[in-house]
Coordinates of C-alpha atoms in Angstrom, one line a residue:
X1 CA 43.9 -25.0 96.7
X2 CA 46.8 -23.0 95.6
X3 CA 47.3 -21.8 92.1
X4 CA 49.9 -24.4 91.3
X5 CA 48.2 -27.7 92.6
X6 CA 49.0 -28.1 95.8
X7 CA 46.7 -28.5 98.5
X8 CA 46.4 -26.4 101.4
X9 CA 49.2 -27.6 103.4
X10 CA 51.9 -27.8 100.8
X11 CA 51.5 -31.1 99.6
X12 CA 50.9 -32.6 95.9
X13 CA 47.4 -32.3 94.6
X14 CA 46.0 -36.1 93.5
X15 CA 44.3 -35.5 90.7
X16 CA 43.0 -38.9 88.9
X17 CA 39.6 -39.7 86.4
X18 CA 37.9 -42.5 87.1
X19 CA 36.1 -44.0 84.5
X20 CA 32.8 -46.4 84.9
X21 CA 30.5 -48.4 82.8
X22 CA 27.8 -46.5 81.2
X23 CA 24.2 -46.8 81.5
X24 CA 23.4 -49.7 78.6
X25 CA 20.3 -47.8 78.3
X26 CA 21.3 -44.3 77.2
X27 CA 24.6 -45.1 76.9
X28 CA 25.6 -41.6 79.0
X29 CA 24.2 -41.6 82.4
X30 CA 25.7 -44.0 85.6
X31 CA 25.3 -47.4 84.7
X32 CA 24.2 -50.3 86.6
X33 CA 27.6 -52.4 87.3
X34 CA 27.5 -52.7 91.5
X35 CA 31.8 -52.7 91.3
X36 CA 31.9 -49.3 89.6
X37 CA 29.3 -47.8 92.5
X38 CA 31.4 -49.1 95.3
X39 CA 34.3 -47.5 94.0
X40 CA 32.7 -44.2 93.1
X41 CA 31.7 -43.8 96.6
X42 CA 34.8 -44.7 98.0
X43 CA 36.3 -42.1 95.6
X44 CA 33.4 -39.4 96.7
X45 CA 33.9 -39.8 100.5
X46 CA 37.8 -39.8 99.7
X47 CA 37.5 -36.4 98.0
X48 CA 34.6 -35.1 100.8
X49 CA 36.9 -35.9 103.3
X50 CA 40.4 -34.6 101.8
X51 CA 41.3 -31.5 100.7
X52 CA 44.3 -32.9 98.3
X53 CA 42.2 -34.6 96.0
X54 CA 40.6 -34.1 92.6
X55 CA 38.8 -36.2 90.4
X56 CA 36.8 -36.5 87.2
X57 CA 34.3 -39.2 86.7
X58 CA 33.5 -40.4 83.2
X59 CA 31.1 -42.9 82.0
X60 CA 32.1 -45.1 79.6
X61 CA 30.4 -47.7 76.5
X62 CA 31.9 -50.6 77.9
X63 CA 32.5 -51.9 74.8
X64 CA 33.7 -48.9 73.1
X65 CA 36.7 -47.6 75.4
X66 CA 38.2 -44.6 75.2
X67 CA 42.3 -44.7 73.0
X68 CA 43.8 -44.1 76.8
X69 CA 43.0 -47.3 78.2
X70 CA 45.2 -48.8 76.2
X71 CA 43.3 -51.6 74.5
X72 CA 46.6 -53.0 72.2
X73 CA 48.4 -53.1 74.9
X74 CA 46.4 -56.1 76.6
X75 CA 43.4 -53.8 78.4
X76 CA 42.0 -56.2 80.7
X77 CA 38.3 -55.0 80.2
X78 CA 37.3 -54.6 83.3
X79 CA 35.8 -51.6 85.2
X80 CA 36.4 -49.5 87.0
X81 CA 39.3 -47.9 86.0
X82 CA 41.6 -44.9 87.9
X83 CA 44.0 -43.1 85.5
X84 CA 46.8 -40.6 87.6
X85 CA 47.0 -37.6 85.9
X86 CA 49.3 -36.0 88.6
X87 CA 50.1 -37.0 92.5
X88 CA 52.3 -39.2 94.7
X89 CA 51.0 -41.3 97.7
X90 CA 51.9 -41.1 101.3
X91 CA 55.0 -42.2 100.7
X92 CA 56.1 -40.1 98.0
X93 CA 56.0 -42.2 95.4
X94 CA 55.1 -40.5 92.0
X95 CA 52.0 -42.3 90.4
X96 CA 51.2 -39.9 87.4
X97 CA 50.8 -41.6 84.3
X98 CA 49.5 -44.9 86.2
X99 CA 46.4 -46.7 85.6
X100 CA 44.4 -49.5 87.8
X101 CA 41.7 -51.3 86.6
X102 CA 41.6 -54.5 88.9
X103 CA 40.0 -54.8 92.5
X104 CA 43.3 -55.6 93.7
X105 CA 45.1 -52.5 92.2
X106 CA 41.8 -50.4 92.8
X107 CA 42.0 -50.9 96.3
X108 CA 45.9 -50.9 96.9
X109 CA 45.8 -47.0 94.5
X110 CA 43.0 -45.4 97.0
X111 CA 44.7 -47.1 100.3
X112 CA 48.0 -45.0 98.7
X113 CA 46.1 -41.5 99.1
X114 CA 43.8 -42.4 101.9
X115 CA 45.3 -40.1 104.7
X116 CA 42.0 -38.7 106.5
X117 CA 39.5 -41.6 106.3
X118 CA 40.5 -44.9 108.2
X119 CA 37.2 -46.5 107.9
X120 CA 37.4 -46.5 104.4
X121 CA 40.1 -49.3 104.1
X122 CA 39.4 -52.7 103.6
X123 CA 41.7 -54.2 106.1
X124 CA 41.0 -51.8 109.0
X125 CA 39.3 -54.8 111.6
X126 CA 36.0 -53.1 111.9
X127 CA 35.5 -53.5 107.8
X128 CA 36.9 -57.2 107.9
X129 CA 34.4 -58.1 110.5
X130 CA 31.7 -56.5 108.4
X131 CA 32.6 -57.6 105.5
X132 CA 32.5 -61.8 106.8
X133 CA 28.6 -60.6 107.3
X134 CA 27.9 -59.1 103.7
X135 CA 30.1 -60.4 101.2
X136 CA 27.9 -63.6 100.3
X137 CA 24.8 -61.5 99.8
X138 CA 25.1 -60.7 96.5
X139 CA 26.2 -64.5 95.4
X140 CA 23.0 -66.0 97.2
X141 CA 20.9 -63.2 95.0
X142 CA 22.1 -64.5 91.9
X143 CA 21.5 -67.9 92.9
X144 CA 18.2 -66.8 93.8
X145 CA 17.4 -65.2 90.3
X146 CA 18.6 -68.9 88.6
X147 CA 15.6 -70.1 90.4
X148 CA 17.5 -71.6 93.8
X149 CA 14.9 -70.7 96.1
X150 CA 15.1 -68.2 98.7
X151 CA 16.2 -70.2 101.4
X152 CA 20.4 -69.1 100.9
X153 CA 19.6 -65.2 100.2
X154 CA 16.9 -65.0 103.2
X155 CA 19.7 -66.3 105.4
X156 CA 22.4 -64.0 104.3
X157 CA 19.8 -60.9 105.1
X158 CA 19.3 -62.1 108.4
X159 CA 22.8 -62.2 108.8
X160 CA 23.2 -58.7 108.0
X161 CA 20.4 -57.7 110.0
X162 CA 22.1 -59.7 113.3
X163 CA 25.4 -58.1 112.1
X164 CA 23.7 -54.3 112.7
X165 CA 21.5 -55.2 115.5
X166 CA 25.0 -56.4 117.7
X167 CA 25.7 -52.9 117.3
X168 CA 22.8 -50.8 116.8
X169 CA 24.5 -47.9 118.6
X170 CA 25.7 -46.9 114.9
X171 CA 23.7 -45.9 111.3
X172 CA 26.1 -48.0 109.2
X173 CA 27.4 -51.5 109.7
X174 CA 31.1 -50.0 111.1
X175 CA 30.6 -46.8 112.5
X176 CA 28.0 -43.3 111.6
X177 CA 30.0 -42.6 108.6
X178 CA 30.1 -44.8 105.8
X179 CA 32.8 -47.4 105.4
X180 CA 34.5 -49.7 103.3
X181 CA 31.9 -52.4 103.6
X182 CA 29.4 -50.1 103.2
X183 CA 30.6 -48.9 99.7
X184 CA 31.1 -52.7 98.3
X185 CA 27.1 -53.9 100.3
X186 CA 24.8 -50.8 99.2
X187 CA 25.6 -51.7 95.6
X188 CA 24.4 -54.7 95.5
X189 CA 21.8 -54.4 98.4
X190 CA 19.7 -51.8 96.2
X191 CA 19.8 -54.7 93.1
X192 CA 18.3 -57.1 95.4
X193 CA 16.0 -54.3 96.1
X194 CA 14.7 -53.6 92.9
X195 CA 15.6 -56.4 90.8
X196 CA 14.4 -58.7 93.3
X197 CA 11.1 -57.1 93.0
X198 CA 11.1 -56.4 89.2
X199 CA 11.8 -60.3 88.2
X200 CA 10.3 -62.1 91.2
X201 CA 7.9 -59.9 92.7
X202 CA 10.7 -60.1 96.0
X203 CA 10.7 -57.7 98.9
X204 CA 13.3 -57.5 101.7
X205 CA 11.4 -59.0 104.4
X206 CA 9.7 -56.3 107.0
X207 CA 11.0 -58.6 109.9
X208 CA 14.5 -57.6 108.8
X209 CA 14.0 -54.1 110.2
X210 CA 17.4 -52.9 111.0
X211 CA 18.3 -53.9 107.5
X212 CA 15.1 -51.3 106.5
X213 CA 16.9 -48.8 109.0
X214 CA 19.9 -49.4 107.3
X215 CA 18.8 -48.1 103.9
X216 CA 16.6 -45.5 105.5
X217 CA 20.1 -43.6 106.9
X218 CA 22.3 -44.5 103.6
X219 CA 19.5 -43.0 101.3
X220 CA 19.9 -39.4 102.6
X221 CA 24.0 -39.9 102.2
X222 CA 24.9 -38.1 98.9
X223 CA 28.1 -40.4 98.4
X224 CA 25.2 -43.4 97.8
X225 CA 22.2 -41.1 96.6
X226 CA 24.6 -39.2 94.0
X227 CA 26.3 -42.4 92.7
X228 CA 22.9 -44.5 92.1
X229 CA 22.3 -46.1 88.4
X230 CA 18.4 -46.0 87.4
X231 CA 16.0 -48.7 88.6
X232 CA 15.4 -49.6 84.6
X233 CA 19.4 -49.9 84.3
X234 CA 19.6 -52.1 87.1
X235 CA 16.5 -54.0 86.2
X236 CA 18.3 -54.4 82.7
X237 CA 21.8 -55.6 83.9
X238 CA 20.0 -58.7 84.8
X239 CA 17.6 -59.0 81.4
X240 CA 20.1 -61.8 80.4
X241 CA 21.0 -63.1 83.3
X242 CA 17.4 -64.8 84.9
X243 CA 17.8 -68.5 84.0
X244 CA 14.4 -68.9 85.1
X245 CA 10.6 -70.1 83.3
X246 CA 10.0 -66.0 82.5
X247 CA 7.0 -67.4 82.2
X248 CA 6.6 -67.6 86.2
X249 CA 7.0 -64.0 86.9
X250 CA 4.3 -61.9 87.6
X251 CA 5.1 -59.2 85.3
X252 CA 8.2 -58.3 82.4
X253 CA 9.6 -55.4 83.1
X254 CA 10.6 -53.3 80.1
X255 CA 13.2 -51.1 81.3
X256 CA 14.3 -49.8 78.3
X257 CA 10.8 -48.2 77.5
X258 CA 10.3 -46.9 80.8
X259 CA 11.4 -43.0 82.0
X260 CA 14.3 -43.4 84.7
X261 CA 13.3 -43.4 88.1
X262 CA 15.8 -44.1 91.8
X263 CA 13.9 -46.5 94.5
X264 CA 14.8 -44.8 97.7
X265 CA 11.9 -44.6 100.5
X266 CA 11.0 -47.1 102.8
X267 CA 7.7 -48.6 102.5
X268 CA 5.1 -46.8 105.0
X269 CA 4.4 -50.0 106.6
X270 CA 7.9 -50.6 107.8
X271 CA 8.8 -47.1 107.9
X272 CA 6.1 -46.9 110.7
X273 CA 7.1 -50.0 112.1
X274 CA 11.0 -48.6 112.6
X275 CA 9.8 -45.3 113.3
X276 CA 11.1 -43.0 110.4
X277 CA 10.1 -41.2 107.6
X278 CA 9.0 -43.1 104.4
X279 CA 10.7 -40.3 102.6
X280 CA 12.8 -39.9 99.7
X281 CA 10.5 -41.8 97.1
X282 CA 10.5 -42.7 93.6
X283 CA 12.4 -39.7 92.0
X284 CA 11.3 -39.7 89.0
X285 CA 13.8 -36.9 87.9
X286 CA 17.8 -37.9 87.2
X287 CA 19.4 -37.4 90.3
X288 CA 21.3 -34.3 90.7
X289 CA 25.0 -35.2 91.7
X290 CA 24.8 -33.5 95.3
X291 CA 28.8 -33.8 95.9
X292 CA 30.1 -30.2 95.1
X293 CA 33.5 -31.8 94.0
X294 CA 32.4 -34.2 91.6
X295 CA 32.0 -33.4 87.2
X296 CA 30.6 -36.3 85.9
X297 CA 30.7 -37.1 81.8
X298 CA 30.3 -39.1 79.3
X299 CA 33.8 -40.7 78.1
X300 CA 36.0 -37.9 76.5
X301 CA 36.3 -38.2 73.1
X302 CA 40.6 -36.9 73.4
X303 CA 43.0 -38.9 74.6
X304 CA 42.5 -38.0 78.2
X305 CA 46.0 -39.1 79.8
X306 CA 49.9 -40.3 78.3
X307 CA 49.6 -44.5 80.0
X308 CA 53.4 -45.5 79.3

């Protein structure tokens, strides 16, 4: 990058913060909201993959936002949120001083700088295709956890694992590099994963092996690894939300007195069964935030950027 901003061809430097919920445990680290992740790693792989873009991450008390965001002026609340400090999208349009804090305007802002990584937008074919396979998942888990039976969220597993087995040729559902669908399913896979297990003693059936394969390759990506909440913050997000006897459950988890630890190896079991590595374990250390471009912080305490 040049001294005055712009990349090495010439062009504007993007340079934007994105802001996601905190953890509701510490009140500083990731937190466990499966929207913010997807779009953190779609903002990581962005900025792996382009030269022209800089960014900031933040993570913010989602009930204690920062002046910026522009609470009386009808903040809508919802995360996460992109403010443009300077930059202009493919078409030239200026966008400093913008903010986006929908999915809608989420996805339309990082379509407007995406200029290296096609399989990173929602409407290239491969990602609508993928997406018909996951995108009820995460729905069928929550019915699950209101005490639905498994029935629904079994049958939305096995679609994802015929989804990957009609194309097995590939590590990810679209292609060897992550995708679109990729970002908005590993999310909300890994809180199947570990709340699953935590409130209902659940595990992602060995017979649903390319599923197991599946988060044996994204678990050594750093755009998923480096963007991870806690197992006790996800375990948490759900405290409140289990409609079910607690009484039922085989143990109550108490994430909040518990040191943080990340779920990421395959049991040994299945990892023999598929042939891999059980590796990458229970770190029972923060994760270090592998991408070389990405500062993450807690929420600045300044007004960070001018909204008009």
């Amino acid at each position: 990058m040049s001294a005055d901003g712009a990349d090495g061809d010439g062009g504007p430097k993007q340079r934007f913060e994105l802001y996601i919920k905190a953890s509701a445990i510490d009140k500083e680290t990731k937190g466990s909201c499966p929207i913010c992740q997807h779009w953190f790693m779609i903002t990581c792989l962005l900025g792996e993959n382009q030269d022209d873009i800089d960014f900031k991450v933040y993570t913010v008390q989602a009930d204690c936002p920062p002046k910026n965001f522009g609470v009386d002026q009808g903040w809508s609340k919802k995360f996460p949120v992109v403010m443009v400090l300077s930059g202009h999208d493919k078409k030239g349009q200026d966008l400093t001083g913008t903010k986006y804090d929908t999915f809608e305007e989420l996805e339309t802002f990082f379509e407007s700088i995406n200029k290296e990584c096609p399989e990173l937008k929602r409407k290239n074919a491969p990602n609508v295709s993928a997406m018909q396979a996951v995108e009820d998942v995460y729905n069928a888990f929550n019915g699950y956890l209101s005490g639905k039976g498994t029935k629904r969220l079994l049958s939305e597993l096995k679609k994802i694992n015929d989804f990957l087995e009609s194309d097995d040729e590939t590590k990810f559902l679209v292609d060897n590099v992550l995708s679109f669908a990729d970002c908005y399913l590993l999310p909300r896979l890994q809180h199947i994963r570990v709340a699953g297990k935590a409130y209902m003693d659940f595990d992602i059936p060995a017979e649903f092996t390319l599923v197991w394969k599946y988060l044996h390759e994204a678990y050594k990506t750093e755009a998923f690894r480096s963007t991870m909440p806690s197992d006790q913050d996800i375990i948490f997000h759900y405290e409140k939300k289990v409609t079910f006897d607690p009484s039922k459950m085989k143990r109550k988890p108490h994430p909040t007195l518990e040191s943080f630890t990340y779920t990421m190896e395959v049991p040994k079991d299945i990892a023999s069964q598929i042939g891999v590595s059980p590796a990458n374990g229970d770190v029972s250390q923060p994760l270090s935030d592998g991408l070389s471009n990405v500062e993450i912080s807690p929420q600045p305490t300044h007004q960070a950027v001018d909204v008009e």
